[in-house]
PDB file of C-alpha atoms in Angstrom:
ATOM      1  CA  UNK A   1      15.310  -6.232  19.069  1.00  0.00           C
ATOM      2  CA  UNK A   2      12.306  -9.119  18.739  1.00  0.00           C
ATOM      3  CA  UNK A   3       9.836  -5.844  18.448  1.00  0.00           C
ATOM      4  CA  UNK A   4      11.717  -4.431  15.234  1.00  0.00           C
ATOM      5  CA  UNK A   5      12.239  -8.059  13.909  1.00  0.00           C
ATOM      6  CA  UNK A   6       8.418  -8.044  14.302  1.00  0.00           C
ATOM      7  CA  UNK A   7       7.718  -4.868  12.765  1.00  0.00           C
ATOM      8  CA  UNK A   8       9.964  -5.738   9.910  1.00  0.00           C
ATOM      9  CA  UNK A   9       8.214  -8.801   9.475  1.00  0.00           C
ATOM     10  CA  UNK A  10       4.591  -6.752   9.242  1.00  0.00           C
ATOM     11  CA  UNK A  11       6.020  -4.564   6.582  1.00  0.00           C
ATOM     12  CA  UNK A  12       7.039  -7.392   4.442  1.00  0.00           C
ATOM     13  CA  UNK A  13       4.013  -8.973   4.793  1.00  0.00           C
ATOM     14  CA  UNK A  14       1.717  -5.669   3.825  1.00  0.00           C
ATOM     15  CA  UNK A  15       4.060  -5.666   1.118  1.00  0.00           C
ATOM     16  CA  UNK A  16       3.787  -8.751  -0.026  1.00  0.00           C
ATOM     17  CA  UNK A  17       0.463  -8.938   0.163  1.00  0.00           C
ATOM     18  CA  UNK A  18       0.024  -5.262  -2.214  1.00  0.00           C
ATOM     19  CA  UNK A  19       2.203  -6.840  -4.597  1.00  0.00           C
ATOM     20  CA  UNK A  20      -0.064 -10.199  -4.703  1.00  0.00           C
ATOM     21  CA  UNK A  21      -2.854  -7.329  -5.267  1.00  0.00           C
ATOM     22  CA  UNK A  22      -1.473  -6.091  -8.479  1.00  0.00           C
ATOM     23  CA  UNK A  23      -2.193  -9.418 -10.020  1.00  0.00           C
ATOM     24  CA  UNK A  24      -5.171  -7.668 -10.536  1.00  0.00           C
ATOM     25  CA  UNK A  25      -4.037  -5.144 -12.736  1.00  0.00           C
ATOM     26  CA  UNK A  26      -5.837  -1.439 -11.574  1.00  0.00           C
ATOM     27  CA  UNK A  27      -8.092   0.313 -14.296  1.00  0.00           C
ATOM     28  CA  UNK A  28      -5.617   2.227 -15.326  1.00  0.00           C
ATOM     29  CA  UNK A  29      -3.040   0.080 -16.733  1.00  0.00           C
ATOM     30  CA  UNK A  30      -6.003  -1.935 -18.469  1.00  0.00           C
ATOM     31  CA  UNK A  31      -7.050   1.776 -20.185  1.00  0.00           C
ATOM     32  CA  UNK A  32      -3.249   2.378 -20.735  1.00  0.00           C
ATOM     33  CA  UNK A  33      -2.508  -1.624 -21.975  1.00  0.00           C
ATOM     34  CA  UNK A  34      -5.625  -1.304 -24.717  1.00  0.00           C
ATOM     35  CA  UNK A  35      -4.835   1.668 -25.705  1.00  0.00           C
ATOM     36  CA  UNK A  36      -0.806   0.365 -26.899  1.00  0.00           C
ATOM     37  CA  UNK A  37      -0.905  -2.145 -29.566  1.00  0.00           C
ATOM     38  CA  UNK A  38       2.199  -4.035 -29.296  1.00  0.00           C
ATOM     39  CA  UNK A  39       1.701  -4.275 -33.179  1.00  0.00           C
ATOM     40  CA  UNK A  40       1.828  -0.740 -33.205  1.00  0.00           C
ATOM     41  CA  UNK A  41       5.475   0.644 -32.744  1.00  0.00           C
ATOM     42  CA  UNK A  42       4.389   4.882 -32.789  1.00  0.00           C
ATOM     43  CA  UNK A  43       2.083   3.925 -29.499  1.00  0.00           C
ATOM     44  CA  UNK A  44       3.223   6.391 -26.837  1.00  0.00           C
ATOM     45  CA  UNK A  45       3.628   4.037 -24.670  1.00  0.00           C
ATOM     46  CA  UNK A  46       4.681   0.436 -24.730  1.00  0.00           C
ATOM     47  CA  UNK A  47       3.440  -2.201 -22.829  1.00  0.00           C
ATOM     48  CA  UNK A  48       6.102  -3.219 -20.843  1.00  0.00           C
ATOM     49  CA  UNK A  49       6.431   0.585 -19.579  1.00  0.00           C
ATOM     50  CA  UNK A  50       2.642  -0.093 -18.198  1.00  0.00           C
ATOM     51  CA  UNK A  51       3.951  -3.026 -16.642  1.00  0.00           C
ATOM     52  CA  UNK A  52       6.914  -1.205 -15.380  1.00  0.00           C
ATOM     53  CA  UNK A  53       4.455   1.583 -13.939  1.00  0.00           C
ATOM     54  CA  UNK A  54       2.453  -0.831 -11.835  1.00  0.00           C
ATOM     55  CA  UNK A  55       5.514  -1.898 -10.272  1.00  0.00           C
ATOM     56  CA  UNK A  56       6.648   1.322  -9.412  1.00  0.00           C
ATOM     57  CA  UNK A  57       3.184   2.292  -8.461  1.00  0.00           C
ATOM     58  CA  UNK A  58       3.256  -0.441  -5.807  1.00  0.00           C
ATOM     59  CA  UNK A  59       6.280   0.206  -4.441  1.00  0.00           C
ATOM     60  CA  UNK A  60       5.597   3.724  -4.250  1.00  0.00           C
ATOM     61  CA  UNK A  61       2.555   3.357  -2.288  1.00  0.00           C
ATOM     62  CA  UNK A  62       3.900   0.819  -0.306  1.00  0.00           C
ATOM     63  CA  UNK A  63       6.944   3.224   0.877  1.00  0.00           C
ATOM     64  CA  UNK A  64       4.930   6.541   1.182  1.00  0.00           C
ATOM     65  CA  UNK A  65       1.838   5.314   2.244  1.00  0.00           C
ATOM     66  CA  UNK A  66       1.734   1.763   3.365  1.00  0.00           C
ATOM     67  CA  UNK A  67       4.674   1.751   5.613  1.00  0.00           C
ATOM     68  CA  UNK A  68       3.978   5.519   7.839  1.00  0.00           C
ATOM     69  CA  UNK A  69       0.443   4.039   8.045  1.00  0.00           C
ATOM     70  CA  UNK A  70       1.134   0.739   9.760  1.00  0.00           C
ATOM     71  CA  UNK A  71       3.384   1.953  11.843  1.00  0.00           C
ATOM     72  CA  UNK A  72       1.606   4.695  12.922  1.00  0.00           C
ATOM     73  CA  UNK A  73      -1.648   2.664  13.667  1.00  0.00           C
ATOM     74  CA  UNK A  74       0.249   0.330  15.170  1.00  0.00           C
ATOM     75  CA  UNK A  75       1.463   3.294  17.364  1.00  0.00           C
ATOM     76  CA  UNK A  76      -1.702   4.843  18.127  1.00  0.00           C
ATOM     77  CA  UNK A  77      -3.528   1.354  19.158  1.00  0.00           C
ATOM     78  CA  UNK A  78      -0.746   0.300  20.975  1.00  0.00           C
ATOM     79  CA  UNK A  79      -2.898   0.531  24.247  1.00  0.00           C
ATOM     80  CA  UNK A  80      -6.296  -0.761  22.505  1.00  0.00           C
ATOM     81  CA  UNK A  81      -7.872  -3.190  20.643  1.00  0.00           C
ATOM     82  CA  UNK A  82      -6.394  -4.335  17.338  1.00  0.00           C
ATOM     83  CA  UNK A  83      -9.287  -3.203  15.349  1.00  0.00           C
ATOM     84  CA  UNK A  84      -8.610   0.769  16.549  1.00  0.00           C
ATOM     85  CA  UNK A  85      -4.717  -0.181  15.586  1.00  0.00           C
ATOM     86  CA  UNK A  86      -6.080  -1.045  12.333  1.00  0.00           C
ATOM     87  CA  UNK A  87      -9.013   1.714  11.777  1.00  0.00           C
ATOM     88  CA  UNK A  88      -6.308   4.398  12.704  1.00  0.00           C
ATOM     89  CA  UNK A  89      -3.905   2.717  10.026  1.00  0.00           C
ATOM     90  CA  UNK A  90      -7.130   3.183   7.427  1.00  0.00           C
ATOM     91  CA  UNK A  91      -7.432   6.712   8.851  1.00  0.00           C
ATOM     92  CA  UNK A  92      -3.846   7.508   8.437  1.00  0.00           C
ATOM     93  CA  UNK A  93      -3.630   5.724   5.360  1.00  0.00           C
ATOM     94  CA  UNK A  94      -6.357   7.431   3.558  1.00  0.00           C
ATOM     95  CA  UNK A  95      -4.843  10.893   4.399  1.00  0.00           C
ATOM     96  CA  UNK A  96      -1.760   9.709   2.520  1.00  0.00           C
ATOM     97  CA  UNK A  97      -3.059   8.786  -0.062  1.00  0.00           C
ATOM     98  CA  UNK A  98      -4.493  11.836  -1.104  1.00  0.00           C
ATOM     99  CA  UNK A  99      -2.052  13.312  -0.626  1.00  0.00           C
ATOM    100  CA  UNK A 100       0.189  11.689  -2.490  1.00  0.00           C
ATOM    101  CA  UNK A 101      -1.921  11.367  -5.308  1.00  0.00           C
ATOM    102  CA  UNK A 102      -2.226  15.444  -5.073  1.00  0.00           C
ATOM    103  CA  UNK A 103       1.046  16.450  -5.014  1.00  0.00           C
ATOM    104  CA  UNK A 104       2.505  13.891  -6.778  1.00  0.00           C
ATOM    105  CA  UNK A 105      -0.366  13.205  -9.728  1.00  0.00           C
ATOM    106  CA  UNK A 106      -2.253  16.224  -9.453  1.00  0.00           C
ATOM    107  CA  UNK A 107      -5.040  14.084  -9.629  1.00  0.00           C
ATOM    108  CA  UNK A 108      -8.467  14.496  -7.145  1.00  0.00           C
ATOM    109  CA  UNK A 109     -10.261  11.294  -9.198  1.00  0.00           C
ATOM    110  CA  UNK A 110     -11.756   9.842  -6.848  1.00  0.00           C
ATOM    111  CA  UNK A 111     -11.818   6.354  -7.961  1.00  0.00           C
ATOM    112  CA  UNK A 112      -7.734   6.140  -8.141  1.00  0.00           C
ATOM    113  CA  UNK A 113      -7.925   6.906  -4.141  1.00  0.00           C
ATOM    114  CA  UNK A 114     -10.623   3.815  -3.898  1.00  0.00           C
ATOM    115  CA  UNK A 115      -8.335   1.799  -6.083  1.00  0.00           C
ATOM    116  CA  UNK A 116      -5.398   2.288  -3.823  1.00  0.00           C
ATOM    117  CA  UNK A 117      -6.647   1.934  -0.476  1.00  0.00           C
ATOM    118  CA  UNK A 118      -8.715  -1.410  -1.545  1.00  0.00           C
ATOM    119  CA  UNK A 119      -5.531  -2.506  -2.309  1.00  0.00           C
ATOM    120  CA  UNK A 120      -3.667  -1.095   0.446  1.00  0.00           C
ATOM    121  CA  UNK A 121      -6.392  -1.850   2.894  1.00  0.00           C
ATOM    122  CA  UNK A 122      -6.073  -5.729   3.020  1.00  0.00           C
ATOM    123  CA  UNK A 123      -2.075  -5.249   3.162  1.00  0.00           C
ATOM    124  CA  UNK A 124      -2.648  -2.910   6.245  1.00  0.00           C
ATOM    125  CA  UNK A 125      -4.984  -5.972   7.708  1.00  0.00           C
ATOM    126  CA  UNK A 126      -1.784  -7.944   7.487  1.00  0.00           C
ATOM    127  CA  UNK A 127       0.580  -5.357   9.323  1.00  0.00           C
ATOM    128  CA  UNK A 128      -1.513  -5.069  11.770  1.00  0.00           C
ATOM    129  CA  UNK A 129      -2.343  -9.031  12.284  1.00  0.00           C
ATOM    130  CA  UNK A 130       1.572  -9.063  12.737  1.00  0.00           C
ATOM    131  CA  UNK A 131       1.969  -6.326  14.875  1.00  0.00           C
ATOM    132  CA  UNK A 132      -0.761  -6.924  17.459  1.00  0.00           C
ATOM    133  CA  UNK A 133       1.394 -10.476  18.199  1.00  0.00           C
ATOM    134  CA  UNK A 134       3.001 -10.218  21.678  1.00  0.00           C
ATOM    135  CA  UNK A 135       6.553 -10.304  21.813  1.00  0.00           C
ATOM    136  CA  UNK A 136       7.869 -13.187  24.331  1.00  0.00           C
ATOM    137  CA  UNK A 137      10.945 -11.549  26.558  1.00  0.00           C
ATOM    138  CA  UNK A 138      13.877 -13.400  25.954  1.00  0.00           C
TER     139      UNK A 138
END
């Protein structure tokens, strides 16, 4: 029970700390934000949809990608240090994100995949801080 309280923990940190990441707002929604004028009511799209896109975009990625990752690193380094945990989380996490950015954007831009795994990258650092903490038996 204290390993899935853990792991819960880790995912609501890497979470967190994506979210905290979109304080920086991605290219993107800067490109999409300056090119809606709020002044402007025929833009095609308003500003608070951009807004409401970078939500969605980091929940998203934090669900499909962020999530399988950690876990899975967490699996595959279980018997290693916590750097291979947290290289095979990367690994893992770069696969996913190309392919969700295929299949679900259609999009091979390469600087979208760089955009998402900086920002998923430090989040995955904090899953697998969490993680790698050894569980006391009751």
């Amino acid at each position: 029970m204290r390993r899935v309280a853990l792991h819960l923990g880790a995912m609501h940190l890497s979470g967190a700390i994506l979210l905290c990441s979109f304080l920086i707002p991605p290219a993107w929604a800067l490109d999409a934000y300056g090119a809606a004028p709020v002044s402007d009511p025929s833009a095609d799209v308003p500003p608070f949809a951009i807004l409401a896109s970078m939500l969605f975009a980091c929940v998203a990625f934090h669900v499909l990608v962020q999530i399988p990752s950690g876990l899975l690193g967490t699996w595959l380094g279980r018997n290693h240090s916590g750097l291979i945990g947290y290289a095979s989380a990367l690994v893992v996490a770069g696969v996913l994100t190309a392919l969700a950015l295929r299949v679900a954007l259609r999009s091979e831009d390469v600087s979208l995949w760089a955009d998402f795994m900086a920002r998923g990258s430090v989040g995955l650092a904090g899953h697998a801080w969490v993680s790698r903490r050894r569980v006391r038996p009751a």
